[in-house]
């Protein structure tokens, strides 16, 4: 029995040396110390020994058991910590490693200008209004006091579709849509796209942007128009900006004017942007024509209003030093990427 016990111990040591996983170690434990294990069998048979043999064999068997248990335990621990170390190494995340760069988009220069204008007018108490770009002839022309045979229609030749639909030539159509729904006081601006059948060149595009403004209330005068638009110009282009109103004609305003601002590039001395005149034209404005109010059931005896419509491409181009309008619509990211802010 003694030899058997020593052989078991040796075999255990040998087998452990080649047990490379915790599972293999466990298998070995079961084969030696499990219910039907080799050592268990011997421990059980100790009872059959004579009293002179039993104490010495008992002691040896116990020593072998403790030895094997200790070695199994040490082997299991070593393997587990090796496994954990391997897993840690494999799953290690280097938080200092550079991330995958994500390409950030940026706003179109026109969007930058529109956002800025909206903010400015909201600050002056205006609401933002919207209307469709595919518009009924009625809103684009007729309700703006431009009847079917009016020469103003020639100047704003556009794209016509069946059913009295046109691509709107001016954001002025939004004036009508607002007055149709809401009674005075009205104080809105409406930025958006407009269309005319113009040939493309450095300063013309069949699609372009305008911002429309409309104020209707009791006791509104041309003085309100001038004061408000002068304040707007100073806020947009700087305190020193001067404004100038030249008489003009639009079917939907009476009186009508064209508004210029002192050149925001040279301050009025004369440069390329203002073509040496010192002034830059922003667009049209005027007192809302009584016919226009009347068509929307607003009594021109009780209410008056002023309106304006400015083109935005020129504003954006001057602001960012863009010399060709085509760049605004080509959507070349090499160009658009320059307006990150
Ligand atoms: N809609 C006009 C245009 O495109 C501009 C304009 C002029 C708008 C006078 C107005 C206005 O609201 O009062 O040429």
Tab-separated table of N, CA, C and O in Angstrom, residues 102-179:
chain	number	residue	atom	x	y	z
A	102	UNK	N	-14.498	61.579	-37.497
A	102	UNK	CA	-15.765	61.635	-38.198
A	102	UNK	C	-15.814	62.968	-38.934
A	102	UNK	O	-15.520	63.999	-38.358
A	103	UNK	N	-16.213	62.910	-40.192
A	103	UNK	CA	-16.234	64.141	-40.944
A	103	UNK	C	-17.460	64.961	-40.570
A	103	UNK	O	-18.585	64.485	-40.682
A	104	UNK	N	-17.225	66.170	-40.091
A	104	UNK	CA	-18.328	67.014	-39.682
A	104	UNK	C	-18.798	67.846	-40.876
A	104	UNK	O	-17.979	68.386	-41.613
A	105	UNK	N	-20.092	67.948	-41.027
A	105	UNK	CA	-20.610	68.809	-42.072
A	105	UNK	C	-20.602	70.250	-41.593
A	105	UNK	O	-20.169	70.546	-40.480
A	106	UNK	N	-21.034	71.167	-42.424
A	106	UNK	CA	-21.151	72.552	-41.974
A	106	UNK	C	-22.283	73.215	-42.745
A	106	UNK	O	-22.754	72.683	-43.733
A	107	UNK	N	-22.712	74.344	-42.262
A	107	UNK	CA	-23.838	75.012	-42.905
A	107	UNK	C	-23.415	75.638	-44.236
A	107	UNK	O	-22.300	76.107	-44.379
A	108	UNK	N	-24.330	75.629	-45.171
A	108	UNK	CA	-24.135	76.304	-46.453
A	108	UNK	C	-24.058	77.816	-46.175
A	108	UNK	O	-24.752	78.298	-45.270
A	109	UNK	N	-23.228	78.551	-46.925
A	109	UNK	CA	-23.133	79.996	-46.658
A	109	UNK	C	-24.500	80.687	-46.679
A	109	UNK	O	-24.750	81.625	-45.913
A	110	UNK	N	-25.388	80.193	-47.560
A	110	UNK	CA	-26.724	80.805	-47.614
A	110	UNK	C	-27.488	80.530	-46.313
A	110	UNK	O	-28.186	81.408	-45.796
A	111	UNK	N	-27.330	79.316	-45.798
A	111	UNK	CA	-28.005	78.972	-44.540
A	111	UNK	C	-27.474	79.831	-43.396
A	111	UNK	O	-28.241	80.262	-42.529
A	112	UNK	N	-26.165	80.090	-43.422
A	112	UNK	CA	-25.577	80.932	-42.378
A	112	UNK	C	-26.232	82.317	-42.399
A	112	UNK	O	-26.656	82.844	-41.375
A	113	UNK	N	-26.355	82.874	-43.612
A	113	UNK	CA	-26.941	84.209	-43.744
A	113	UNK	C	-28.415	84.203	-43.320
A	113	UNK	O	-28.870	85.079	-42.581
A	114	UNK	N	-29.150	83.179	-43.754
A	114	UNK	CA	-30.578	83.110	-43.409
A	114	UNK	C	-30.763	82.969	-41.891
A	114	UNK	O	-31.598	83.639	-41.291
A	115	UNK	N	-29.956	82.107	-41.281
A	115	UNK	CA	-30.065	81.916	-39.824
A	115	UNK	C	-29.811	83.230	-39.089
A	115	UNK	O	-30.504	83.572	-38.127
A	116	UNK	N	-28.812	83.959	-39.574
A	116	UNK	CA	-28.454	85.219	-38.929
A	116	UNK	C	-29.587	86.247	-39.076
A	116	UNK	O	-29.945	86.938	-38.110
A	117	UNK	N	-30.166	86.301	-40.286
A	117	UNK	CA	-31.260	87.254	-40.519
A	117	UNK	C	-32.478	86.914	-39.660
A	117	UNK	O	-33.103	87.790	-39.055
A	118	UNK	N	-32.784	85.631	-39.589
A	118	UNK	CA	-33.930	85.209	-38.780
A	118	UNK	C	-33.735	85.660	-37.335
A	118	UNK	O	-34.645	86.207	-36.722
A	119	UNK	N	-32.548	85.418	-36.831
A	119	UNK	CA	-32.266	85.758	-35.445
A	119	UNK	C	-32.435	87.257	-35.225
A	119	UNK	O	-33.023	87.704	-34.240
A	120	UNK	N	-31.919	88.012	-36.186
A	120	UNK	CA	-31.995	89.460	-36.079
A	120	UNK	C	-33.450	89.940	-36.067
A	120	UNK	O	-33.843	90.777	-35.238
A	121	UNK	N	-34.259	89.396	-36.993
A	121	UNK	CA	-35.656	89.844	-37.061
A	121	UNK	C	-36.472	89.333	-35.873
A	121	UNK	O	-37.365	90.019	-35.392
A	122	UNK	N	-36.147	88.136	-35.413
A	122	UNK	CA	-36.834	87.639	-34.214
A	122	UNK	C	-36.548	88.597	-33.058
A	122	UNK	O	-37.440	88.947	-32.283
A	123	UNK	N	-35.307	89.068	-32.985
A	123	UNK	CA	-34.933	90.041	-31.960
A	123	UNK	C	-35.719	91.338	-32.077
A	123	UNK	O	-35.898	92.068	-31.099
A	124	UNK	N	-36.202	91.655	-33.289
A	124	UNK	CA	-36.989	92.877	-33.490
A	124	UNK	C	-38.488	92.592	-33.387
A	124	UNK	O	-39.314	93.437	-33.731
A	125	UNK	N	-38.842	91.387	-32.935
A	125	UNK	CA	-40.255	91.081	-32.686
A	125	UNK	C	-41.001	90.461	-33.853
A	125	UNK	O	-42.224	90.381	-33.838
A	126	UNK	N	-40.278	90.020	-34.898
A	126	UNK	CA	-40.937	89.398	-36.050
A	126	UNK	C	-41.105	87.898	-35.821
A	126	UNK	O	-40.324	87.280	-35.103
A	127	UNK	N	-42.139	87.331	-36.466
A	127	UNK	CA	-42.266	85.874	-36.492
A	127	UNK	C	-41.779	85.372	-37.845
A	127	UNK	O	-41.781	86.123	-38.822
A	128	UNK	N	-41.398	84.100	-37.904
A	128	UNK	CA	-40.950	83.509	-39.165
A	128	UNK	C	-42.147	82.834	-39.832
A	128	UNK	O	-42.845	82.040	-39.211
A	129	UNK	N	-42.388	83.188	-41.116
A	129	UNK	CA	-43.501	82.567	-41.851
A	129	UNK	C	-42.945	81.784	-43.039
A	129	UNK	O	-41.818	82.019	-43.468
A	130	UNK	N	-43.761	80.864	-43.536
A	130	UNK	CA	-43.335	80.026	-44.659
A	130	UNK	C	-44.437	79.918	-45.691
A	130	UNK	O	-45.605	80.029	-45.356
A	131	UNK	N	-44.036	79.661	-46.925
A	131	UNK	CA	-45.017	79.372	-47.967
A	131	UNK	C	-44.408	78.394	-48.939
A	131	UNK	O	-43.195	78.182	-48.915
A	132	UNK	N	-45.237	77.809	-49.802
A	132	UNK	CA	-44.711	76.792	-50.733
A	132	UNK	C	-43.887	77.407	-51.863
A	132	UNK	O	-44.130	78.542	-52.263
A	133	UNK	N	-42.911	76.641	-52.357
A	133	UNK	CA	-42.120	77.105	-53.498
A	133	UNK	C	-42.870	76.838	-54.801
A	133	UNK	O	-42.718	77.566	-55.772
A	134	UNK	N	-43.663	75.769	-54.819
A	134	UNK	CA	-44.570	75.547	-55.952
A	134	UNK	C	-45.869	76.217	-55.545
A	134	UNK	O	-46.531	75.800	-54.605
A	135	UNK	N	-46.190	77.301	-56.233
A	135	UNK	CA	-47.221	78.210	-55.741
A	135	UNK	C	-48.315	78.402	-56.782
A	135	UNK	O	-48.077	78.240	-57.983
A	136	UNK	N	-49.490	78.762	-56.330
A	136	UNK	CA	-50.553	79.110	-57.267
A	136	UNK	C	-50.292	80.500	-57.832
A	136	UNK	O	-49.822	81.396	-57.120
A	137	UNK	N	-50.581	80.650	-59.105
A	137	UNK	CA	-50.452	81.935	-59.781
A	137	UNK	C	-51.132	83.030	-58.949
A	137	UNK	O	-50.630	84.150	-58.841
A	138	UNK	N	-52.249	82.673	-58.329
A	138	UNK	CA	-53.004	83.629	-57.515
A	138	UNK	C	-52.132	84.273	-56.439
A	138	UNK	O	-52.135	85.499	-56.278
A	139	UNK	N	-51.386	83.479	-55.672
A	139	UNK	CA	-50.582	84.028	-54.571
A	139	UNK	C	-49.346	84.752	-55.076
A	139	UNK	O	-48.868	85.704	-54.477
A	140	UNK	N	-48.796	84.253	-56.186
A	140	UNK	CA	-47.542	84.820	-56.693
A	140	UNK	C	-47.776	86.124	-57.459
A	140	UNK	O	-46.903	86.985	-57.487
A	141	UNK	N	-48.952	86.237	-58.103
A	141	UNK	CA	-49.196	87.411	-58.950
A	141	UNK	C	-50.506	88.126	-58.610
A	141	UNK	O	-50.499	89.273	-58.182
A	142	UNK	N	-51.589	87.414	-58.831
A	142	UNK	CA	-52.898	88.066	-58.817
A	142	UNK	C	-53.195	88.799	-57.505
A	142	UNK	O	-53.553	89.973	-57.515
A	143	UNK	N	-53.015	88.095	-56.378
A	143	UNK	CA	-53.322	88.690	-55.083
A	143	UNK	C	-52.312	89.770	-54.710
A	143	UNK	O	-52.507	90.522	-53.751
A	144	UNK	N	-51.230	89.851	-55.485
A	144	UNK	CA	-50.242	90.916	-55.252
A	144	UNK	C	-50.489	92.078	-56.219
A	144	UNK	O	-49.583	92.853	-56.520
A	145	UNK	N	-51.739	92.133	-56.718
A	145	UNK	CA	-52.132	93.249	-57.570
A	145	UNK	C	-51.421	93.198	-58.930
A	145	UNK	O	-51.142	94.231	-59.524
A	146	UNK	N	-51.080	91.984	-59.361
A	146	UNK	CA	-50.466	91.804	-60.679
A	146	UNK	C	-51.420	90.966	-61.528
A	146	UNK	O	-51.383	89.735	-61.487
A	147	UNK	N	-52.345	91.605	-62.269
A	147	UNK	CA	-53.309	90.836	-63.059
A	147	UNK	C	-52.635	90.148	-64.257
A	147	UNK	O	-51.488	90.425	-64.577
A	148	UNK	N	-53.410	89.278	-64.886
A	148	UNK	CA	-52.885	88.396	-65.925
A	148	UNK	C	-52.043	89.098	-66.997
A	148	UNK	O	-51.015	88.587	-67.405
A	149	UNK	N	-52.457	90.276	-67.409
A	149	UNK	CA	-51.755	90.912	-68.538
A	149	UNK	C	-50.777	91.993	-68.093
A	149	UNK	O	-50.372	92.839	-68.868
A	150	UNK	N	-50.411	91.990	-66.824
A	150	UNK	CA	-49.560	93.047	-66.284
A	150	UNK	C	-48.112	92.870	-66.752
A	150	UNK	O	-47.589	91.761	-66.744
A	151	UNK	N	-47.453	93.960	-67.157
A	151	UNK	CA	-46.063	93.834	-67.653
A	151	UNK	C	-45.076	93.322	-66.591
A	151	UNK	O	-44.051	92.749	-66.944
A	152	UNK	N	-45.414	93.503	-65.291
A	152	UNK	CA	-44.517	93.001	-64.236
A	152	UNK	C	-44.336	91.494	-64.354
A	152	UNK	O	-43.330	90.936	-63.916
A	153	UNK	N	-45.323	90.846	-64.970
A	153	UNK	CA	-45.239	89.390	-65.128
A	153	UNK	C	-44.130	88.997	-66.107
A	153	UNK	O	-43.525	87.934	-65.964
A	154	UNK	N	-43.871	89.876	-67.077
A	154	UNK	CA	-42.814	89.577	-68.049
A	154	UNK	C	-41.449	89.595	-67.389
A	154	UNK	O	-40.579	88.797	-67.712
A	155	UNK	N	-41.285	90.532	-66.466
A	155	UNK	CA	-39.993	90.656	-65.802
A	155	UNK	C	-39.718	89.473	-64.889
A	155	UNK	O	-38.590	89.232	-64.494
A	156	UNK	N	-40.768	88.807	-64.513
A	156	UNK	CA	-40.588	87.683	-63.598
A	156	UNK	C	-41.049	86.402	-64.264
A	156	UNK	O	-41.861	85.654	-63.740
A	157	UNK	N	-40.517	86.168	-65.477
A	157	UNK	CA	-40.898	84.954	-66.177
A	157	UNK	C	-40.425	83.754	-65.370
A	157	UNK	O	-39.326	83.749	-64.821
A	158	UNK	N	-41.279	82.775	-65.262
A	158	UNK	CA	-40.925	81.639	-64.398
A	158	UNK	C	-41.298	80.324	-65.046
A	158	UNK	O	-41.528	80.258	-66.262
A	159	UNK	N	-41.359	79.300	-64.274
A	159	UNK	CA	-41.674	77.969	-64.768
A	159	UNK	C	-43.131	77.690	-64.444
A	159	UNK	O	-43.530	77.684	-63.284
A	160	UNK	N	-43.924	77.497	-65.481
A	160	UNK	CA	-45.361	77.287	-65.293
A	160	UNK	C	-45.699	75.815	-65.379
A	160	UNK	O	-45.102	75.073	-66.153
A	161	UNK	N	-46.651	75.405	-64.584
A	161	UNK	CA	-47.143	74.027	-64.682
A	161	UNK	C	-48.655	74.079	-64.817
A	161	UNK	O	-49.270	75.144	-64.658
A	162	UNK	N	-49.257	72.944	-65.098
A	162	UNK	CA	-50.718	72.896	-65.259
A	162	UNK	C	-51.405	73.264	-63.945
A	162	UNK	O	-50.816	73.150	-62.872
A	163	UNK	N	-52.641	73.687	-64.071
A	163	UNK	CA	-53.455	73.929	-62.879
A	163	UNK	C	-53.131	75.240	-62.187
A	163	UNK	O	-53.321	75.365	-60.978
A	164	UNK	N	-52.612	76.220	-62.950
A	164	UNK	CA	-52.334	77.534	-62.364
A	164	UNK	C	-51.162	77.519	-61.413
A	164	UNK	O	-51.012	78.401	-60.578
A	165	UNK	N	-50.284	76.504	-61.527
A	165	UNK	CA	-49.124	76.425	-60.638
A	165	UNK	C	-47.897	77.058	-61.288
A	165	UNK	O	-47.661	76.906	-62.482
A	166	UNK	N	-47.131	77.743	-60.458
A	166	UNK	CA	-45.855	78.306	-60.919
A	166	UNK	C	-44.813	78.031	-59.836
A	166	UNK	O	-45.159	77.742	-58.698
A	167	UNK	N	-43.544	78.079	-60.224
A	167	UNK	CA	-42.508	78.140	-59.195
A	167	UNK	C	-42.474	79.601	-58.776
A	167	UNK	O	-42.354	80.482	-59.631
A	168	UNK	N	-42.601	79.865	-57.500
A	168	UNK	CA	-42.777	81.259	-57.087
A	168	UNK	C	-41.574	82.101	-57.513
A	168	UNK	O	-40.435	81.651	-57.451
A	169	UNK	N	-41.869	83.316	-57.959
A	169	UNK	CA	-40.813	84.203	-58.450
A	169	UNK	C	-40.352	85.144	-57.361
A	169	UNK	O	-39.377	85.868	-57.533
A	170	UNK	N	-41.080	85.180	-56.259
A	170	UNK	CA	-40.780	86.115	-55.173
A	170	UNK	C	-41.402	85.583	-53.883
A	170	UNK	O	-42.428	84.910	-53.915
A	171	UNK	N	-40.766	85.895	-52.777
A	171	UNK	CA	-41.328	85.450	-51.496
A	171	UNK	C	-42.550	86.285	-51.107
A	171	UNK	O	-43.208	85.998	-50.115
A	172	UNK	N	-42.875	87.301	-51.938
A	172	UNK	CA	-44.042	88.143	-51.651
A	172	UNK	C	-45.321	87.311	-51.540
A	172	UNK	O	-46.280	87.718	-50.870
A	173	UNK	N	-45.342	86.159	-52.201
A	173	UNK	CA	-46.515	85.275	-52.108
A	173	UNK	C	-46.825	84.923	-50.645
A	173	UNK	O	-47.990	84.707	-50.298
A	174	UNK	N	-45.792	84.870	-49.815
A	174	UNK	CA	-46.006	84.504	-48.410
A	174	UNK	C	-46.811	85.604	-47.682
A	174	UNK	O	-47.572	85.320	-46.765
A	175	UNK	N	-46.654	86.861	-48.131
A	175	UNK	CA	-47.464	87.951	-47.565
A	175	UNK	C	-48.949	87.586	-47.629
A	175	UNK	O	-49.689	87.723	-46.650
A	176	UNK	N	-49.355	87.123	-48.813
A	176	UNK	CA	-50.770	86.815	-49.027
A	176	UNK	C	-51.193	85.638	-48.157
A	176	UNK	O	-52.237	85.654	-47.512
A	177	UNK	N	-50.343	84.603	-48.153
A	177	UNK	CA	-50.682	83.414	-47.359
A	177	UNK	C	-50.831	83.772	-45.875
A	177	UNK	O	-51.660	83.192	-45.178
A	178	UNK	N	-50.026	84.705	-45.410
A	178	UNK	CA	-50.117	85.106	-43.998
A	178	UNK	C	-51.389	85.918	-43.761
A	178	UNK	O	-52.148	85.646	-42.832
A	179	UNK	N	-51.654	86.898	-44.628
A	179	UNK	CA	-52.833	87.764	-44.425
A	179	UNK	C	-54.138	86.991	-44.551
A	179	UNK	O	-55.145	87.349	-43.937
